Amino acid sequence: MSTSKTMIELEKRLNGIQDDIVSCEIAIGEKLLGSDLSVAETISGYDGFRALAEQKQMLAGKIDEIQKLSEQSLLLCSEMDALKKQAAELSGSWNGLFQSLGCALADAPDATYSCELEPYREPLAELRKKDIDAKAALESLRVQMEGQSFMNRLLTQVQYTARNTTVSQMEKKLNQLYIKCGHDIFESGVLAGLYESGSLNAAVSAAFAPCAELKRRVDENKLLQDDCSSRMDENNQQLKNIGVNSSGSIDKRIQTIQQEIEQKSVAQKELCRQAGHDFSMKYIDPDGECLIPHKDVVDKEIVQQLDKIAVYRCAAVTCRRKIQIISVTEQIENNTRKRESLQRLITDNTEKINKLSDQNAELEQKIQEAEKERDVLLVKRNELEVADSRDTCRITDTGE
């Protein structure tokens, strides 16, 4: 294995040993700070650990409360949906019951509710007569078709279809008027007292009874919806009081609280680590040597953790030493390579100096040769100048 790989493995092993030491220190701290041992209250961080534990418990209680309120909210919503569905079903029953009541009232006019019935008396009579006439005409056409030939029956069938449509429309208008009549007179309240006293006609009483029962059920449903709505508002207000403003924010609020709990757990763990470290240092030195006997420590689990720490710290020292050996070895190797490199530079420079010395000697020889050549040239120039001077004087004398 190469040195670099060995170093990586040793550093990885050292990190693992240090993690093991921290785990043991945390375990000791948790045992000390989280127990009722008499020594616990003297440990640094005890009050902070307890305060964080109480805060975590309070936050956990908030989560429980939010979850309960959330479940209650779902139940209330389900209850409200069921009540609204029931209300819709009840509401769908009104027209049939009002139609029967309107018909019964029209069949049995009575002085006790004649004032309320008066607006409908004449319109109902007219529509009833038209309905009877239309049905009679329709029946006449039906009977007529029974004795006709095929072709004549086809022509009469067209009339029958048109008359049948008229009858259907007439019945629809009549039923709508029955419904309005039954509704308005029922809502007026005039029939309730008469029903209670037994003064109503048997047919009207029979038609009124299911209307009264339906109204009772509708009113009861309305009261139940109001009560459910009130409980929903109260439930939502309780959720708002603990930071939940809408159903979609319930999970976010719980997540936020859980993060707060996690942060406090991390803070607790750090307090435990510090407390465990300080406690272990009283018994085990950084090199893993026992300072004082720890077998008499009250808790056996703490004794086991101290034994582990002694082993781990000793292993850490060995591991660090191996790392240092490799590091120093690398430094020595680097130093050797540096020295060798410098020595090579000296050798190279010496060779360069020798070459330059030889070059200088050659240059010096050339300089001497140049100087000799210069001396010869100077003598020659001097001779030429002397000769030139003589010739110049001679020419001058001749000229005179």
Coordinates of C-alpha atoms in Angstrom, one line a residue, residues 7 24 56 63 106 121 139 215 231 369:
M7 CA -2.2 8.0 5.5
C24 CA -18.7 7.2 24.9
K56 CA -38.8 19.4 24.5
I63 CA -47.5 18.4 18.7
A106 CA -107.9 23.1 -2.2
R121 CA -108.9 29.6 -4.7
E139 CA -109.4 10.3 -23.3
K215 CA -89.8 21.1 9.4
R231 CA -67.3 23.7 17.5
E369 CA 46.4 38.8 -29.8

